[in-house]
mmCIF file of C-alpha atoms and ligand atoms in Angstrom:
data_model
loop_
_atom_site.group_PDB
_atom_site.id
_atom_site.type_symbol
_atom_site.label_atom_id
_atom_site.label_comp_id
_atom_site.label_asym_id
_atom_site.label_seq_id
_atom_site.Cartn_x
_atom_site.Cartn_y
_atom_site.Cartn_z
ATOM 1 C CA UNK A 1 5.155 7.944 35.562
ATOM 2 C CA UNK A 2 8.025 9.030 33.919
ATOM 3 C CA UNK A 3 11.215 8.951 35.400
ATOM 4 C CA UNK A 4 14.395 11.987 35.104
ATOM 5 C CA UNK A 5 16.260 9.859 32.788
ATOM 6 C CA UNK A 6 13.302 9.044 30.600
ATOM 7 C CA UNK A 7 12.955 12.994 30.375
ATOM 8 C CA UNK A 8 16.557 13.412 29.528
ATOM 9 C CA UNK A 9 16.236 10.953 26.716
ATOM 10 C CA UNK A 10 13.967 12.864 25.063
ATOM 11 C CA UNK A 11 14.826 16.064 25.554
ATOM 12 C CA UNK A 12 18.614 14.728 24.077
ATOM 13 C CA UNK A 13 16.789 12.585 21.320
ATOM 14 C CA UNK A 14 14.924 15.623 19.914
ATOM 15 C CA UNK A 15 18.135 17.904 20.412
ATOM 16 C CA UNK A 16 19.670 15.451 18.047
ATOM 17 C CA UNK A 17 17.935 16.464 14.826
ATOM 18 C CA UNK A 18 17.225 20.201 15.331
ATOM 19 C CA UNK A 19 18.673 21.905 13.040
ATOM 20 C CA UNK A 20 21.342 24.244 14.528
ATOM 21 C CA UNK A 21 21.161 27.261 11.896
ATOM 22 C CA UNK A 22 17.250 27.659 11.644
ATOM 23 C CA UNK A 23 16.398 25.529 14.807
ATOM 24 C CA UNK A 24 13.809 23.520 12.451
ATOM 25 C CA UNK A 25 13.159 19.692 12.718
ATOM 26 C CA UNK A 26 15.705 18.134 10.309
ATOM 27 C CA UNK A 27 15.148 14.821 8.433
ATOM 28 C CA UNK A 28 16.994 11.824 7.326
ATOM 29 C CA UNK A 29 17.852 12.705 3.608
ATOM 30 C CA UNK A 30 18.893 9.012 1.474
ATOM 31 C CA UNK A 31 21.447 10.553 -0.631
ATOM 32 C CA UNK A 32 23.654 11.786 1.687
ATOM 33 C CA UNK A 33 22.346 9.180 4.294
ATOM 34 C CA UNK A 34 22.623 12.149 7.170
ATOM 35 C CA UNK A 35 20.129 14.563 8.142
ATOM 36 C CA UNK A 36 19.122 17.372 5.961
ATOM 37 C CA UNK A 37 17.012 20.397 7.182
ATOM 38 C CA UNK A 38 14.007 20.816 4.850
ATOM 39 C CA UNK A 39 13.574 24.813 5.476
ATOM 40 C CA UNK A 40 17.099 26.158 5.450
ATOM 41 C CA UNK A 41 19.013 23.114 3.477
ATOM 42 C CA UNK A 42 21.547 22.631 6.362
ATOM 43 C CA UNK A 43 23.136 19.058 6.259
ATOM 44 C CA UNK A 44 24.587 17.259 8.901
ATOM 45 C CA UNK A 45 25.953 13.452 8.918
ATOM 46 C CA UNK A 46 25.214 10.825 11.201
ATOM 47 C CA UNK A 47 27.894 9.094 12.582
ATOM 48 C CA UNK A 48 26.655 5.399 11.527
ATOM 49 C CA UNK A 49 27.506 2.613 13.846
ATOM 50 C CA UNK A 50 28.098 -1.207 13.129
ATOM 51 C CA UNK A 51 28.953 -2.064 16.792
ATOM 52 C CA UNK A 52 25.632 -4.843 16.622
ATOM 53 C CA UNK A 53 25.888 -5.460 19.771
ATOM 54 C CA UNK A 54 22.148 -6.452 20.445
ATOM 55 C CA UNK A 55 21.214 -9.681 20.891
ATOM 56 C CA UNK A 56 19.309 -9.626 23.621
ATOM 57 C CA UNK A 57 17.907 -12.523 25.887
ATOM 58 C CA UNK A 58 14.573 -13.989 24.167
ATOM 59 C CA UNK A 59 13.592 -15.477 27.980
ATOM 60 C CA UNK A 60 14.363 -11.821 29.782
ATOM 61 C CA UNK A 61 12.363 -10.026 27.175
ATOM 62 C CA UNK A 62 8.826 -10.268 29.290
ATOM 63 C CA UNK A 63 9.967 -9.028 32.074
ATOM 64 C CA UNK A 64 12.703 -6.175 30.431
ATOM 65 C CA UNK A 65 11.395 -3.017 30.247
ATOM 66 C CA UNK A 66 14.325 -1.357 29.405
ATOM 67 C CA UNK A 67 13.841 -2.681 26.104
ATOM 68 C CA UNK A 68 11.064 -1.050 25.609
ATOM 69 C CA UNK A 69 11.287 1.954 22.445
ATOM 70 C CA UNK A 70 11.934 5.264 25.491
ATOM 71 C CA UNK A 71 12.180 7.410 22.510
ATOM 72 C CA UNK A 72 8.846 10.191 22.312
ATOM 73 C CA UNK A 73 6.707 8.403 19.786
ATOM 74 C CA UNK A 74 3.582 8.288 19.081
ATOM 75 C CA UNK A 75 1.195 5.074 17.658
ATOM 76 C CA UNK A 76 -1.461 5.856 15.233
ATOM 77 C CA UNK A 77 -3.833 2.924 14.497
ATOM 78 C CA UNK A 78 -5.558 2.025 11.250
ATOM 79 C CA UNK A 79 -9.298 1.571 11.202
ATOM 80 C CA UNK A 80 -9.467 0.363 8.485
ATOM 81 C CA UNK A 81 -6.387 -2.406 7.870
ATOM 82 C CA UNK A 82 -5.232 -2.479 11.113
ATOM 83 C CA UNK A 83 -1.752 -1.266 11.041
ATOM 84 C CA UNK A 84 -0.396 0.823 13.477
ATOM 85 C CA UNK A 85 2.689 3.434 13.185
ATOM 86 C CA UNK A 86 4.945 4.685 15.409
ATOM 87 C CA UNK A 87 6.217 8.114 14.460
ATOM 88 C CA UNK A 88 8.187 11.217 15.931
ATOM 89 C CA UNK A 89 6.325 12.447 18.885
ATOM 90 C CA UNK A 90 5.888 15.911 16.700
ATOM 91 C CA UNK A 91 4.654 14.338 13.765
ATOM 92 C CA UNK A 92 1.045 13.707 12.816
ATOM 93 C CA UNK A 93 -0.442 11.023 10.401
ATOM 94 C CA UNK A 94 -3.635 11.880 8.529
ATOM 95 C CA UNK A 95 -3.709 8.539 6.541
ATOM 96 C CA UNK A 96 -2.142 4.948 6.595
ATOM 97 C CA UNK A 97 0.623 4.393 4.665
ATOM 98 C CA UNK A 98 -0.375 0.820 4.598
ATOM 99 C CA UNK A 99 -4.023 1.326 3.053
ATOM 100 C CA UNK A 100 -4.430 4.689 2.368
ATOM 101 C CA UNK A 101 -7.639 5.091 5.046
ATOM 102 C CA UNK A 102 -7.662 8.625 6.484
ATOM 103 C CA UNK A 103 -9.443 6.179 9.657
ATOM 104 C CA UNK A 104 -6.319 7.050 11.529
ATOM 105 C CA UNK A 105 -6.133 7.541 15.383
ATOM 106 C CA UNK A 106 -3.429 8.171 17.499
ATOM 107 C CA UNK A 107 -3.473 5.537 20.404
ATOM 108 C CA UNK A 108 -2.098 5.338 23.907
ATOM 109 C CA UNK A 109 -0.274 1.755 22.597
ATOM 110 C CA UNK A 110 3.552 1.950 23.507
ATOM 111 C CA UNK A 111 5.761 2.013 21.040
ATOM 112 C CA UNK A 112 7.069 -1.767 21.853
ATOM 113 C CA UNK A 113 10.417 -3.219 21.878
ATOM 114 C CA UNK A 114 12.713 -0.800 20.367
ATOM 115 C CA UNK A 115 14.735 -2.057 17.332
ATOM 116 C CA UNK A 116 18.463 -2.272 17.432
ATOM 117 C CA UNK A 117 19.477 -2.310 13.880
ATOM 118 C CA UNK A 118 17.833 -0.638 10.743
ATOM 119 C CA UNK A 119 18.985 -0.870 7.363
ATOM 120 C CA UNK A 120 18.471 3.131 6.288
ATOM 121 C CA UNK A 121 17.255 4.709 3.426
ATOM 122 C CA UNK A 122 18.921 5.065 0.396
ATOM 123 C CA UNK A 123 16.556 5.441 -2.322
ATOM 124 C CA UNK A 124 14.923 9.082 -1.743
ATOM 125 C CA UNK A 125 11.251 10.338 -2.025
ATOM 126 C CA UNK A 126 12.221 11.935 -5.320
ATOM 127 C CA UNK A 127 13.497 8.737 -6.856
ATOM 128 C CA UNK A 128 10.695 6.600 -5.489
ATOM 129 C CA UNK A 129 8.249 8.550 -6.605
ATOM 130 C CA UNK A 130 9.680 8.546 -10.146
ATOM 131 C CA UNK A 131 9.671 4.893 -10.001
ATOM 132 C CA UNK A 132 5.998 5.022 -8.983
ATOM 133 C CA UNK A 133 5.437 7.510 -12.180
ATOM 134 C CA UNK A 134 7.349 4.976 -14.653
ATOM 135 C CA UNK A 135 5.558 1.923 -13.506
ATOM 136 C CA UNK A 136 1.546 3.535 -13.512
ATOM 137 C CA UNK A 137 3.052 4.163 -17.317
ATOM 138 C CA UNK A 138 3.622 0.216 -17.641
ATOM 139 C CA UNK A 139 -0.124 -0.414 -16.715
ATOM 140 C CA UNK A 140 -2.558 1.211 -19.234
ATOM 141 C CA UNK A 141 -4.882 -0.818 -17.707
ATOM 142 C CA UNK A 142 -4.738 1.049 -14.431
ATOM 143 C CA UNK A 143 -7.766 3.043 -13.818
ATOM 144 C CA UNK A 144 -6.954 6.785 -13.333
ATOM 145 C CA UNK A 145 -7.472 6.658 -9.511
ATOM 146 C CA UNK A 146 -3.783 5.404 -9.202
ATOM 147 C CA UNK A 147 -2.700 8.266 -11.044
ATOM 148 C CA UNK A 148 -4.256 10.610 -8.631
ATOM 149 C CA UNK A 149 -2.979 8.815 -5.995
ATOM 150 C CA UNK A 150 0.418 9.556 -7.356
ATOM 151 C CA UNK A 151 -0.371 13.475 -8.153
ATOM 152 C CA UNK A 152 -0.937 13.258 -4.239
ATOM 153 C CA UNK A 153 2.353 12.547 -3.164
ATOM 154 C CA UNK A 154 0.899 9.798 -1.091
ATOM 155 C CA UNK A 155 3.886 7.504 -0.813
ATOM 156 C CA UNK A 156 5.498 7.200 2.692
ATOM 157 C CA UNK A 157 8.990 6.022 4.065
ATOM 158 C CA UNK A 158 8.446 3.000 6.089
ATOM 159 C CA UNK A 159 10.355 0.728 7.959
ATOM 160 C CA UNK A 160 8.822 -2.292 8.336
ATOM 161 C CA UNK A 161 9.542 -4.634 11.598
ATOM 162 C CA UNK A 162 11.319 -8.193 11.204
ATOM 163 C CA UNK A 163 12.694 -10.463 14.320
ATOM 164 C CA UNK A 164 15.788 -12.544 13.874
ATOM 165 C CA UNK A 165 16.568 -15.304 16.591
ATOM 166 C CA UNK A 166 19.599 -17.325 17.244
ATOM 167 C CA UNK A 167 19.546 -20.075 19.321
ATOM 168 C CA UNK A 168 21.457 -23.429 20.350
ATOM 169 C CA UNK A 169 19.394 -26.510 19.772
ATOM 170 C CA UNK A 170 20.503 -29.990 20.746
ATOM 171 C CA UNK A 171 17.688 -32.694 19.444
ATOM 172 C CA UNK A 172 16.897 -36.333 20.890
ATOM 173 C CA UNK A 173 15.213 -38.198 17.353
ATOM 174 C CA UNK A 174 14.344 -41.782 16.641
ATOM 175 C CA UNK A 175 14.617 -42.405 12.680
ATOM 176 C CA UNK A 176 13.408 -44.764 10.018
ATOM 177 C CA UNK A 177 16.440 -46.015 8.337
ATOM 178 C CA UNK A 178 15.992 -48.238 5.031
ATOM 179 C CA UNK A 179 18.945 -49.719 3.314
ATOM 180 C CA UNK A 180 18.601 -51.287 -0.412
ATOM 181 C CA UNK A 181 19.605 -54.971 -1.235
ATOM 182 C CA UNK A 182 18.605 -56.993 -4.444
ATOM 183 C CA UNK A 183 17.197 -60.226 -4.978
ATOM 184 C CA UNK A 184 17.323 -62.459 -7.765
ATOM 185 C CA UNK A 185 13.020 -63.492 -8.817
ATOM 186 C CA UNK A 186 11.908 -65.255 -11.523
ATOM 187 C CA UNK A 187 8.813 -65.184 -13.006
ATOM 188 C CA UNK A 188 6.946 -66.676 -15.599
ATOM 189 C CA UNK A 189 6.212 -65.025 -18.634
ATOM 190 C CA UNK A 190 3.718 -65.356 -21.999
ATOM 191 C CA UNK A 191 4.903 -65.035 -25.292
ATOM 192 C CA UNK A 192 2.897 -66.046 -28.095
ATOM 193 C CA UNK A 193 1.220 -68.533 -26.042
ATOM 194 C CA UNK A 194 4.606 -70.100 -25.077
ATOM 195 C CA UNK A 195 5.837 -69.797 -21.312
ATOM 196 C CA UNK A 196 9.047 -68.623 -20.513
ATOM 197 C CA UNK A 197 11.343 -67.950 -17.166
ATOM 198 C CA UNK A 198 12.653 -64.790 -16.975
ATOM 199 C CA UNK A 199 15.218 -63.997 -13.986
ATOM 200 C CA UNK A 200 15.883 -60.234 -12.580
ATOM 201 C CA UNK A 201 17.364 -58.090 -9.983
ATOM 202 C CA UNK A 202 14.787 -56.566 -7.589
ATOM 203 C CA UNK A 203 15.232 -54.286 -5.490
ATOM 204 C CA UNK A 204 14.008 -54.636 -1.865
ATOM 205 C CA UNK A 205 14.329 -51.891 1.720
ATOM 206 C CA UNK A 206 15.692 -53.731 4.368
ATOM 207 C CA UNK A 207 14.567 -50.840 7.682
ATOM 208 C CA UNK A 208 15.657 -50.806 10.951
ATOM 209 C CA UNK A 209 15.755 -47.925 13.880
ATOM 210 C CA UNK A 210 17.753 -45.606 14.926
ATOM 211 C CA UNK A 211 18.020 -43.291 18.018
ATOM 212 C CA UNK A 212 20.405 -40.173 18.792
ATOM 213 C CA UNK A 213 21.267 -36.864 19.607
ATOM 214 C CA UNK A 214 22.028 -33.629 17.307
ATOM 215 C CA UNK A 215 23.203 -30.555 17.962
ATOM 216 C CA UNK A 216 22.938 -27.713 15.692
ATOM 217 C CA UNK A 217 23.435 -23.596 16.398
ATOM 218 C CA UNK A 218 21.430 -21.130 14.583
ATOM 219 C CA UNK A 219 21.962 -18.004 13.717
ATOM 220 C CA UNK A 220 19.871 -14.598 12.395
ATOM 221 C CA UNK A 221 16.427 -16.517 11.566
ATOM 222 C CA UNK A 222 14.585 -13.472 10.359
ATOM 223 C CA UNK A 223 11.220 -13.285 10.315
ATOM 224 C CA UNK A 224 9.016 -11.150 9.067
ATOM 225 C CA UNK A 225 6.739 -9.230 11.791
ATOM 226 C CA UNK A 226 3.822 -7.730 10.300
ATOM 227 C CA UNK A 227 1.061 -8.676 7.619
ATOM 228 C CA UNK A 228 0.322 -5.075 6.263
ATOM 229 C CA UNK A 229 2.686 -5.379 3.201
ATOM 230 C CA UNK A 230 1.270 -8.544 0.866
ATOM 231 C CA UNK A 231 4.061 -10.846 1.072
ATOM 232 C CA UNK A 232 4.020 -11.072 -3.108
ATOM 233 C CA UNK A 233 4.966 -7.887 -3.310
ATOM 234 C CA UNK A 234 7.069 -8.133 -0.555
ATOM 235 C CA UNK A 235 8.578 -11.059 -2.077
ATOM 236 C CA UNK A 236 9.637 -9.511 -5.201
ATOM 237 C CA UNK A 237 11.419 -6.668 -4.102
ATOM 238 C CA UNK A 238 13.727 -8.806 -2.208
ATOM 239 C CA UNK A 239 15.965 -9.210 -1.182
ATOM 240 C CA UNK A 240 17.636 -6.625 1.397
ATOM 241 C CA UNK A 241 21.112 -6.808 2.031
ATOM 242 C CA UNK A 242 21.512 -7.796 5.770
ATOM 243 C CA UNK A 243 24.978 -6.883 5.946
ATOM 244 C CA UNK A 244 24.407 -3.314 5.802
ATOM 245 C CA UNK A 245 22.337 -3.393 9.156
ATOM 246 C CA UNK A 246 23.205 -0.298 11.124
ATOM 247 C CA UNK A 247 22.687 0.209 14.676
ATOM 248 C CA UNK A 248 19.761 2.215 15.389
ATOM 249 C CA UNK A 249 19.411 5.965 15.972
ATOM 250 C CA UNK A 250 16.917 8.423 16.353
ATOM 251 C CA UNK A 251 17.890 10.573 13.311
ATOM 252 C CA UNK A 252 17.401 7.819 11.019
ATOM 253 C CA UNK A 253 13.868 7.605 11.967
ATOM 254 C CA UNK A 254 13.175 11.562 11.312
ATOM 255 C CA UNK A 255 11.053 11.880 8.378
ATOM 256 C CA UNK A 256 10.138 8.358 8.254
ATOM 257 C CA UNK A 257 7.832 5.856 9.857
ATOM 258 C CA UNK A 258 8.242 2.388 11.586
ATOM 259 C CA UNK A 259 5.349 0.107 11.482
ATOM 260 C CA UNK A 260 4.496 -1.489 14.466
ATOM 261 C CA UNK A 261 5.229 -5.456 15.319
ATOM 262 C CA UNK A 262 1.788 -6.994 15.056
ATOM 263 C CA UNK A 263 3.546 -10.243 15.134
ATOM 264 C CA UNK A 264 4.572 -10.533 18.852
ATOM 265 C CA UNK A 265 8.366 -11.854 19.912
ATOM 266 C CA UNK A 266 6.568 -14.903 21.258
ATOM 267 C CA UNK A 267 4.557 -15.469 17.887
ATOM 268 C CA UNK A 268 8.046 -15.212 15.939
ATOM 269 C CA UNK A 269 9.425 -18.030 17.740
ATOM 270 C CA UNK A 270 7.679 -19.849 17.151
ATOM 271 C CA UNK A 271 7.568 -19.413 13.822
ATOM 272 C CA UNK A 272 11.359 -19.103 14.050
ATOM 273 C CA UNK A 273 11.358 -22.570 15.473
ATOM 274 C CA UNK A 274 9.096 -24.411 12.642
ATOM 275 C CA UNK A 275 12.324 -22.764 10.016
ATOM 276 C CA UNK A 276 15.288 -24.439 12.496
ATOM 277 C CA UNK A 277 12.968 -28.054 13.096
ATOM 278 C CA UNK A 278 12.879 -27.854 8.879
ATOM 279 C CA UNK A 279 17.119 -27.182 9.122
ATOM 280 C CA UNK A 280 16.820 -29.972 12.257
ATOM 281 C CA UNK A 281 15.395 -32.727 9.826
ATOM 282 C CA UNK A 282 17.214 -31.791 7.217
ATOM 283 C CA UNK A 283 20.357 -31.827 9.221
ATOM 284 C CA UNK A 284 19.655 -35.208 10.939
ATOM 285 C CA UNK A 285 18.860 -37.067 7.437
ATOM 286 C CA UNK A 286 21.983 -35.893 5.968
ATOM 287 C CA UNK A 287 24.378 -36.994 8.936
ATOM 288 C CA UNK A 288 22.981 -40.587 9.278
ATOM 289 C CA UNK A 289 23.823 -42.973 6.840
ATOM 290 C CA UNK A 290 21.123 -45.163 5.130
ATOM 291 C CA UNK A 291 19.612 -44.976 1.546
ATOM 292 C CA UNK A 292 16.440 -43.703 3.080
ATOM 293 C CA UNK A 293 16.550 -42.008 6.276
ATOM 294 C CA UNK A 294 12.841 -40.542 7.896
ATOM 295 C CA UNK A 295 12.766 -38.698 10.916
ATOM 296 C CA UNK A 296 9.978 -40.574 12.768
ATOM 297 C CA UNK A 297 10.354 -38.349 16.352
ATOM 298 C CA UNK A 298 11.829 -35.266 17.572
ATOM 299 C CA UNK A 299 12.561 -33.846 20.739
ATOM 300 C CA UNK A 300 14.470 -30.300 20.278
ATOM 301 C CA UNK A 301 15.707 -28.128 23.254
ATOM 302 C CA UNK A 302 16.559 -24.355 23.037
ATOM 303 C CA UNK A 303 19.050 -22.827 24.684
ATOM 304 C CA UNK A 304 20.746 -19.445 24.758
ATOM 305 C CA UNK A 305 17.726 -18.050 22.484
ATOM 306 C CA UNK A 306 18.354 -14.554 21.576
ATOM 307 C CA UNK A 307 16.787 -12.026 19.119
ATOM 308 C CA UNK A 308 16.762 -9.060 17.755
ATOM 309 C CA UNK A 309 14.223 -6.441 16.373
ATOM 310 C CA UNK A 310 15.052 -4.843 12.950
ATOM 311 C CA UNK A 311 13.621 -2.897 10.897
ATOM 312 C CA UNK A 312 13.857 -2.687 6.879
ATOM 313 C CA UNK A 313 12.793 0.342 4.633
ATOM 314 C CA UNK A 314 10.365 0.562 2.113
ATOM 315 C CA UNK A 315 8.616 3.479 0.229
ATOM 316 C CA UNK A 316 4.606 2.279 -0.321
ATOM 317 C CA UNK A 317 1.813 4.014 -1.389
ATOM 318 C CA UNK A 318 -1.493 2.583 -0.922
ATOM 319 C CA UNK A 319 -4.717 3.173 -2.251
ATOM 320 C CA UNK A 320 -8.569 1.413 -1.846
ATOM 321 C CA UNK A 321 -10.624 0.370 -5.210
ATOM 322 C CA UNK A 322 -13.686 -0.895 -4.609
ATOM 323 C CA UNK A 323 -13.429 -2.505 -1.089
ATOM 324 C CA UNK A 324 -9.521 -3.894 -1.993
ATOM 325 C CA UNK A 325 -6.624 -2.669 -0.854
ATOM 326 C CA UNK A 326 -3.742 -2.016 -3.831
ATOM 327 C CA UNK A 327 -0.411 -1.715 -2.813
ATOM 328 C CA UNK A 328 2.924 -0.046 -4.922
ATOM 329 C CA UNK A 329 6.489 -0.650 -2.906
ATOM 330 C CA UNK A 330 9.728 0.301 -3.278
ATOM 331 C CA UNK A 331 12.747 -1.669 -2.227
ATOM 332 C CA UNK A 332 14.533 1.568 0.311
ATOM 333 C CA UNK A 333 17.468 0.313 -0.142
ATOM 334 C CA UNK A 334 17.777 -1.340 -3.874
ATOM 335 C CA UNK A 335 14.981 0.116 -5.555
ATOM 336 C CA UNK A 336 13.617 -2.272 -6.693
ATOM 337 C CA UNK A 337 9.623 -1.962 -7.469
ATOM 338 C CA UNK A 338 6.376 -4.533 -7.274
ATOM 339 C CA UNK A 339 2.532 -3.747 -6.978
ATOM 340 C CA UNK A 340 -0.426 -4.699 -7.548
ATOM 341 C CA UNK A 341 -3.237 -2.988 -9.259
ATOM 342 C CA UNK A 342 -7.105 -3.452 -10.694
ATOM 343 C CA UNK A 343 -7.892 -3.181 -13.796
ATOM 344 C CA UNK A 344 -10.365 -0.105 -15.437
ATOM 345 C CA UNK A 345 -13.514 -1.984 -16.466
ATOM 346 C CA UNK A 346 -14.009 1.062 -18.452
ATOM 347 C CA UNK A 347 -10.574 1.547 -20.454
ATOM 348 C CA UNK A 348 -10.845 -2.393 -21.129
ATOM 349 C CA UNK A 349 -14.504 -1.826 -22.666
ATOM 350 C CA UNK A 350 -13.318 1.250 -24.810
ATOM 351 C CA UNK A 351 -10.137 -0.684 -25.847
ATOM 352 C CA UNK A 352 -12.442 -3.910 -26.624
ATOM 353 C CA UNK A 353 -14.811 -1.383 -28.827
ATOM 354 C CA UNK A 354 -12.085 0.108 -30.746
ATOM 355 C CA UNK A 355 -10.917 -3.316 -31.850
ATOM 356 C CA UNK A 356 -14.658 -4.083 -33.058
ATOM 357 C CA UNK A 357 -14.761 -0.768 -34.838
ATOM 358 C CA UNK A 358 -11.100 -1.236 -36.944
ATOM 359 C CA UNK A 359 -11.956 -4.899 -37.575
ATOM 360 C CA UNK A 360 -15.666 -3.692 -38.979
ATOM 361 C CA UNK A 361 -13.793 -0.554 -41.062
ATOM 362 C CA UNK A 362 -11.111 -3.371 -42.306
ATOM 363 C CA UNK A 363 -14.102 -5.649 -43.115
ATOM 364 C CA UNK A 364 -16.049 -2.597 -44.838
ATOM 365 C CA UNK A 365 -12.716 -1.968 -47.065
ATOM 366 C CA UNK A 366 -12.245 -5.791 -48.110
ATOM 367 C CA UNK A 367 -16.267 -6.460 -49.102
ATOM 368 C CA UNK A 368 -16.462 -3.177 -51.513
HETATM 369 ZN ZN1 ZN B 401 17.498 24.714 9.083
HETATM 370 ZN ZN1 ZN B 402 -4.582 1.114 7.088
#
């Protein structure tokens, strides 16, 4: 059931990016990071916000629906990879950005929990696309299926969906702590049949145990919250540049796509938690002294956990080759470019046969 004020949010959310001299749908346009209408050319800025102010409570988040994204959207699933979408309520997908599959259905999935902070686009379609064009020219190699792919215009705008966490942590541990002393040994040693004592310094680990408490805050763990982009690629157009997280609004989304969290606040966590018990150990063998110092138990608490969802743009196209999926991205906000890509058994072979063919002409020239 939807309530009045869910109505009024969308009837105000798609208000927001009509555009007011041709009444068309207008889109988020990178270079001048406002919306631009794509029939009549009308511009209009956004006013971007840094206000930030959404942490929310990690331990309210079940039963918070408010959180949920009450923007019209609508998820299309994958088939084929998996991924699912949320886009613009009036928008329709006829293949995934994430593996090029035209198996693409829209679902009755909600959108989730709505993000708070986005960093937007600033590298356009234009631009990415003529990054895609200069790096299929860097990879002879490339059968010409990529090229098509490119002739296609299949690259999308896509935000992808991260969690950050902070949380206080205060830690019981019992450690191993070893301190070095020497001891004078001698020994007997052989030299040309003679015996001889020879006296050193050893060095010997005296351990004992040690119990306490630590105490440590964190603060904007990010993780990543989907498995659709392969993390090498993902990897090397890093990194973003978290401090130009802007609050979230609807127009920034117009034009573009969010992927949807397959990694659930829950799952994060806990992988949140593994990166602070790392930063726990680390923190406890630095602050007690000892030449060796182990953690040998750890009991951590969390307390005031909070998180938030954000999103980070990319441009991707995606294409299959023989049962693989290949993926080209494009940092949205720095530009820079990784992908992956198979190799044309055919161009190889030709290139392989031309060498045999100059080496045999250069060997017919030499012999006469
Ligand atoms: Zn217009
Ligand atoms: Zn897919």
């Amino acid at each position: 059931m939807t309530s009045f004020d869910e109505q009024n949010t969308v009837v105000e959310d798609t208000q927001n990016i009509k555009c007011p001299s041709c009444g068309g749908n207008t889109e988020y346009d990178p270079e001048t990071l406002g919306l631009k209408c794509p029939f009549c050319g009308h511009e209009m800025p956004i006013e971007a916000t840094f206000d930030h102010h959404v942490e929310l409570d990690f331990n309210e988040a079940g039963n918070n629906l408010q959180h949920l994204w009450n923007e019209e959207k609508r998820v299309f699933s994958c088939g084929n990879c998996g991924a699912e979408s949320v886009l613009d309520a009036h928008v329709v997908a006829d293949f995934c950005s994430f593996c090029g599959s035209s198996h693409i259905t829209v679902t009755d999935q909600d959108a989730g929990i709505q993000p708070g902070l986005l960093i937007p686009f600033q590298v356009s379609n234009e631009q990415a696309q003529a990054k895609f064009k200069e790096w299929i020219k860097g990879h002879f190699f490339a059968p010409n299926t990529l090229k098509k792919t490119y002739r296609l215009n299949k690259i999308s705008g896509a935000y992808l969906p991260y969690w950050t966490y902070d949380s206080q942590t205060s830690s019981q541990y019992v450690v191993r702590v070893g301190n070095y002393y020497y001891v004078t040994e001698t020994r007997t040693v052989y030299e040309d049949g003679k015996a001889r004592q020879v006296t050193e310094q050893v060095r010997k680990i005296r351990w004992h145990q040690e119990s306490g408490n630590y105490r440590e805050f964190f603060d904007d763990i990010l993780i990543k919250a989907s498995h659709t982009v392969e993390p090498k690629l993902l990897q090397k157009v890093q990194p973003f540049q978290l401090t130009s997280l802007t609050d979230y609004k609807v127009e920034y989304m117009s034009g573009f796509l969010a992927e949807r969290y397959s990694v659930s606040l829950q799952q994060g966590f806990s992988k949140a938690k593994d990166i602070m018990t790392r930063g726990i150990v680390n923190g406890i063998e630095r602050s007690v002294a000892g030449d060796i110092v182990e953690v040998a138990s750890l009991s951590t608490d969390y307390k005031d956990i909070t998180y938030k969802h954000i999103l980070l743009p990319i441009w991707i196209s995606s294409f299959h080759f023989k049962e693989k999926i290949y993926q080209f991205i494009v940092n949205g906000q720095t530009g820079k470019v990784s992908g992956n890509y198979p190799l044309s058994a055919m161009k190889i072979t030709s290139l392989v046969i031309s060498i045999l063919i100059v080496i045999f002409i250069v060997y017919l020239f030499i012999d006469s």
